[in-house]
Amino acid sequence: MKLPSLISEYRVCERALHEAIKAERVASIREYDIRMNWLRNIIREHVATSPSDKLMQIEFFMESISLASDIAPVDTLFSDLRAIVTRYIAKTPAAHNQVEIPVGPGGQLIKKPEKTTDFTAMIEKTDLRIAAFGKDLRYTYVSPANGRYHDMPAREICGRHVSELIGNARYEKRAKRYFDKCFGGEDQCYYYYLDSKRHGRQLMECRMLAQRDADNDVLGAVVLMRDLTNGFDDPVRSAEENRV
């Protein structure tokens, strides 16, 4: 199934779900929610090859994020992101799936051309938990949101080994093997439960992207963390809680 058809079907289900919620058709709500989750996964895993498909795929998730966070798609941040995506991703070939996070010895952002500074400036203003690592598994960049999660300034995390923050048990039993695969050139995505006194039990998503140089050699990894704990609410219960 082609990407435009997948997205079109998702939009149809989305409209039908809203109507089912209004009419309080419980069985239909569950059916459309399951279908939309399945379609989202297919759209996410679709390997876009043409510039137009790449832009369409990114636009789909940007719009979904704006709706989920109650942010207007024309908000300055989204407008800026859309302009950058169009200019540097949709219109030019991707360079080995490279993700560039420009940082100095203390973790500060280094001034780079417009493409990079705009992108990292957006990261700094969001709740995205992003970190970059060298192959020695020491932090080379930590987003402010990541610092807040660990209750310490991001600059104090830079330079530390990952095991210092997540503990030796989590590092040895789980994180290390995924880092090894990522440094071997394979992007990784995995899920796990995290229990802590501060945050309770969380369902976490971890994505690792290999960071490469111009010769396609792996220099390190960029890691994106996402808390999915509240992302799988029963849609019926959610609809009841939001009844007007």
Short mmCIF file of C-alpha atoms in Angstrom, two decimals:
data_model
loop_
_atom_site.label_atom_id
_atom_site.label_comp_id
_atom_site.label_asym_id
_atom_site.label_seq_id
_atom_site.Cartn_x
_atom_site.Cartn_y
_atom_site.Cartn_z
CA MET A 1 0.00 0.00 0.00
CA LYS A 2 1.41 3.40 -0.97
CA LEU A 3 2.07 6.15 1.57
CA PRO A 4 -0.64 8.58 0.29
CA SER A 5 -3.24 5.81 0.56
CA LEU A 6 -2.13 4.93 4.10
CA ILE A 7 -2.36 8.54 5.23
CA SER A 8 -5.70 8.99 3.49
CA GLU A 9 -7.11 5.91 5.25
CA TYR A 10 -5.79 7.21 8.59
CA ARG A 11 -7.60 10.53 8.08
CA VAL A 12 -10.83 8.71 7.25
CA CYS A 13 -10.52 6.67 10.46
CA GLU A 14 -9.68 9.84 12.42
CA ARG A 15 -12.89 11.56 11.29
CA ALA A 16 -14.91 8.41 11.94
CA LEU A 17 -13.44 8.14 15.45
CA HIS A 18 -14.52 11.68 16.29
CA GLU A 19 -18.04 10.92 15.12
CA ALA A 20 -18.10 7.65 17.11
CA ILE A 21 -17.00 9.49 20.27
CA LYS A 22 -19.75 12.09 19.79
CA ALA A 23 -22.32 9.33 19.33
CA GLU A 24 -20.82 7.29 22.21
CA ARG A 25 -20.51 4.15 20.07
CA VAL A 26 -18.14 2.21 22.32
CA ALA A 27 -17.42 -0.69 19.96
CA SER A 28 -16.68 1.66 17.06
CA ILE A 29 -14.36 3.77 19.20
CA ARG A 30 -12.25 0.73 20.05
CA GLU A 31 -12.24 -0.46 16.44
CA TYR A 32 -11.09 2.87 15.00
CA ASP A 33 -8.50 3.38 17.74
CA ILE A 34 -6.93 -0.01 17.04
CA ARG A 35 -7.00 0.61 13.28
CA MET A 36 -5.37 4.05 13.67
CA ASN A 37 -2.60 2.66 15.89
CA TRP A 38 -1.88 0.01 13.27
CA LEU A 39 -1.84 2.57 10.45
CA ARG A 40 0.47 4.88 12.44
CA ASN A 41 2.95 2.06 12.86
CA ILE A 42 2.84 1.23 9.14
CA ILE A 43 3.29 4.89 8.19
CA ARG A 44 6.21 5.24 10.62
CA GLU A 45 8.02 2.16 9.32
CA HIS A 46 7.39 3.01 5.64
CA VAL A 47 10.73 3.60 3.90
CA ALA A 48 10.16 6.73 1.85
CA THR A 49 12.44 7.06 -1.16
CA SER A 50 11.12 10.06 -3.09
CA PRO A 51 11.47 13.61 -1.71
CA SER A 52 7.70 14.10 -1.88
CA ASP A 53 7.02 10.94 0.16
CA LYS A 54 9.64 11.92 2.74
CA LEU A 55 8.01 15.32 3.17
CA MET A 56 4.55 13.74 3.34
CA GLN A 57 5.66 11.30 6.04
CA ILE A 58 7.24 14.03 8.15
CA GLU A 59 4.27 16.36 7.70
CA PHE A 60 1.91 13.60 8.86
CA PHE A 61 3.70 13.18 12.18
CA MET A 62 4.24 16.91 12.64
CA GLU A 63 0.50 17.46 12.30
CA SER A 64 -0.24 14.57 14.67
CA ILE A 65 2.14 16.04 17.26
CA SER A 66 0.58 19.50 16.96
CA LEU A 67 -2.92 18.06 17.49
CA ALA A 68 -1.83 15.85 20.41
CA SER A 69 -0.10 18.77 22.16
CA ASP A 70 -2.85 21.29 21.30
CA ILE A 71 -0.37 23.44 19.39
CA ALA A 72 -1.48 25.16 16.22
CA PRO A 73 0.42 23.82 13.18
CA VAL A 74 1.20 27.41 12.20
CA ASP A 75 2.89 28.08 15.54
CA THR A 76 6.34 29.64 15.04
CA LEU A 77 8.21 26.48 16.04
CA PHE A 78 6.24 24.30 13.66
CA SER A 79 6.56 26.84 10.86
CA ASP A 80 10.30 26.98 11.37
CA LEU A 81 10.59 23.20 11.51
CA ARG A 82 8.53 22.80 8.34
CA ALA A 83 10.74 25.31 6.50
CA ILE A 84 13.90 23.49 7.56
CA VAL A 85 12.53 20.07 6.70
CA THR A 86 11.47 21.26 3.26
CA ARG A 87 14.80 22.92 2.59
CA TYR A 88 17.22 20.29 3.85
CA ILE A 89 15.43 16.95 3.91
CA ALA A 90 12.73 16.96 1.27
CA LYS A 91 14.77 18.68 -1.43
CA THR A 92 18.18 17.09 -0.94
CA PRO A 93 19.40 13.50 -0.46
CA ALA A 94 19.95 12.44 3.14
CA ALA A 95 23.62 12.05 3.99
CA HIS A 96 23.82 8.53 5.43
CA ASN A 97 20.97 9.19 7.88
CA GLN A 98 23.29 11.57 9.70
CA VAL A 99 22.09 13.44 12.76
CA GLU A 100 24.30 16.37 13.73
CA ILE A 101 24.34 17.79 17.26
CA PRO A 102 27.04 20.53 17.42
CA VAL A 103 28.51 20.76 20.92
CA GLY A 104 31.61 22.05 22.62
CA PRO A 105 33.64 20.58 25.52
CA GLY A 106 31.17 21.86 28.13
CA GLY A 107 28.10 20.73 26.25
CA GLN A 108 27.32 24.18 24.86
CA LEU A 109 25.94 24.52 21.36
CA ILE A 110 28.48 25.60 18.76
CA LYS A 111 27.47 28.14 16.15
CA LYS A 112 26.96 26.33 12.87
CA PRO A 113 25.26 27.14 9.57
CA GLU A 114 21.55 27.99 9.66
CA LYS A 115 20.37 24.38 9.19
CA THR A 116 21.98 23.15 12.40
CA THR A 117 21.48 26.15 14.65
CA ASP A 118 17.78 26.35 13.82
CA PHE A 119 17.28 22.65 14.52
CA THR A 120 19.16 22.63 17.83
CA ALA A 121 17.51 25.86 18.93
CA MET A 122 14.16 24.14 18.54
CA ILE A 123 15.36 21.20 20.63
CA GLU A 124 16.38 23.60 23.40
CA LYS A 125 12.82 25.00 23.58
CA THR A 126 10.99 21.68 23.77
CA ASP A 127 10.52 18.78 26.16
CA LEU A 128 12.36 16.42 23.81
CA ARG A 129 14.82 14.21 25.67
CA ILE A 130 17.77 13.96 23.30
CA ALA A 131 21.37 13.05 24.04
CA ALA A 132 24.45 12.45 21.91
CA PHE A 133 27.24 10.01 22.79
CA GLY A 134 30.73 9.35 21.55
CA LYS A 135 31.85 5.77 21.05
CA ASP A 136 33.36 5.93 24.55
CA LEU A 137 29.73 6.11 25.73
CA ARG A 138 30.18 9.52 27.30
CA TYR A 139 27.60 12.24 26.80
CA THR A 140 28.64 14.90 24.28
CA TYR A 141 25.28 16.69 24.23
CA VAL A 142 22.26 16.69 26.55
CA SER A 143 19.04 18.56 25.81
CA PRO A 144 17.66 20.75 28.63
CA ALA A 145 14.67 18.42 28.98
CA ASN A 146 17.02 15.51 29.61
CA GLY A 147 18.75 17.51 32.29
CA ARG A 148 15.43 18.31 33.94
CA TYR A 149 14.47 14.64 33.88
CA HIS A 150 17.65 13.75 35.79
CA ASP A 151 17.23 16.81 38.03
CA MET A 152 20.61 18.28 37.14
CA PRO A 153 21.93 20.87 34.68
CA ALA A 154 22.57 19.43 31.23
CA ARG A 155 26.13 20.79 31.28
CA GLU A 156 26.91 18.66 34.36
CA ILE A 157 25.89 15.50 32.52
CA CYS A 158 28.16 16.12 29.52
CA GLY A 159 31.38 14.13 29.78
CA ARG A 160 29.91 11.48 32.07
CA HIS A 161 29.67 7.82 31.12
CA VAL A 162 26.10 6.65 30.49
CA SER A 163 26.34 4.10 33.32
CA GLU A 164 26.79 6.97 35.80
CA LEU A 165 23.23 8.11 35.11
CA ILE A 166 21.34 4.90 34.38
CA GLY A 167 23.29 2.64 36.73
CA ASN A 168 25.53 -0.34 35.99
CA ALA A 169 22.70 -2.89 36.03
CA ARG A 170 20.65 -1.15 33.31
CA TYR A 171 23.80 -0.43 31.33
CA GLU A 172 25.24 -3.96 31.41
CA LYS A 173 21.97 -5.87 31.02
CA ARG A 174 20.28 -3.73 28.37
CA ALA A 175 21.77 -0.47 27.10
CA LYS A 176 25.24 -1.79 26.27
CA ARG A 177 24.10 -4.35 23.70
CA TYR A 178 21.94 -1.77 21.92
CA PHE A 179 24.78 0.74 21.84
CA ASP A 180 27.05 -1.96 20.40
CA LYS A 181 24.56 -2.60 17.57
CA CYS A 182 24.15 1.12 16.96
CA PHE A 183 27.91 1.66 16.79
CA GLY A 184 27.92 -1.20 14.30
CA GLY A 185 25.75 0.95 12.06
CA GLU A 186 22.25 -0.32 12.93
CA ASP A 187 19.71 2.19 14.22
CA GLN A 188 17.88 0.76 17.23
CA CYS A 189 14.45 1.14 18.83
CA TYR A 190 13.36 -0.69 21.97
CA TYR A 191 10.94 -0.42 24.89
CA TYR A 192 11.18 -1.14 28.60
CA TYR A 193 9.64 -0.40 31.99
CA LEU A 194 11.52 1.96 34.27
CA ASP A 195 10.77 2.10 38.00
CA SER A 196 12.01 5.03 40.07
CA LYS A 197 11.02 6.77 43.29
CA ARG A 198 10.75 10.11 41.53
CA HIS A 199 8.72 9.11 38.46
CA GLY A 200 7.10 5.82 39.49
CA ARG A 201 6.69 3.17 36.77
CA GLN A 202 7.15 4.45 33.22
CA LEU A 203 6.88 2.72 29.86
CA MET A 204 9.84 4.07 27.89
CA GLU A 205 10.76 4.13 24.22
CA CYS A 206 14.45 4.47 23.34
CA ARG A 207 15.62 5.25 19.81
CA MET A 208 19.33 5.17 18.93
CA LEU A 209 20.51 6.71 15.67
CA ALA A 210 24.04 6.10 14.42
CA GLN A 211 25.89 9.40 13.98
CA ARG A 212 28.24 9.27 10.99
CA ASP A 213 30.94 11.37 9.38
CA ALA A 214 31.25 12.30 5.71
CA ASP A 215 32.87 8.91 4.98
CA ASN A 216 29.92 7.07 6.54
CA ASP A 217 32.00 5.93 9.54
CA VAL A 218 30.08 5.79 12.83
CA LEU A 219 31.27 8.45 15.28
CA GLY A 220 28.71 7.91 18.01
CA ALA A 221 24.98 7.80 18.64
CA VAL A 222 22.08 10.16 19.11
CA VAL A 223 19.51 8.85 21.59
CA LEU A 224 15.88 9.98 21.81
CA MET A 225 13.86 8.99 24.86
CA ARG A 226 10.06 9.06 24.99
CA ASP A 227 7.71 8.37 27.91
CA LEU A 228 4.79 6.28 26.62
CA THR A 229 3.21 5.71 30.04
CA ASN A 230 0.13 7.78 29.27
CA GLY A 231 0.10 7.05 25.56
CA PHE A 232 -1.96 3.89 25.74
CA ASP A 233 -5.01 5.03 27.68
CA ASP A 234 -8.20 3.15 27.01
CA PRO A 235 -9.93 5.39 24.43
CA VAL A 236 -13.35 4.73 25.98
CA ARG A 237 -12.20 5.78 29.43
CA SER A 238 -10.49 8.82 27.95
CA ALA A 239 -13.67 9.79 26.11
CA GLU A 240 -15.69 9.44 29.32
CA GLU A 241 -13.25 11.60 31.26
CA ASN A 242 -13.46 14.28 28.56
CA ARG A 243 -17.22 14.22 28.22
CA VAL A 244 -18.68 17.76 28.00
#
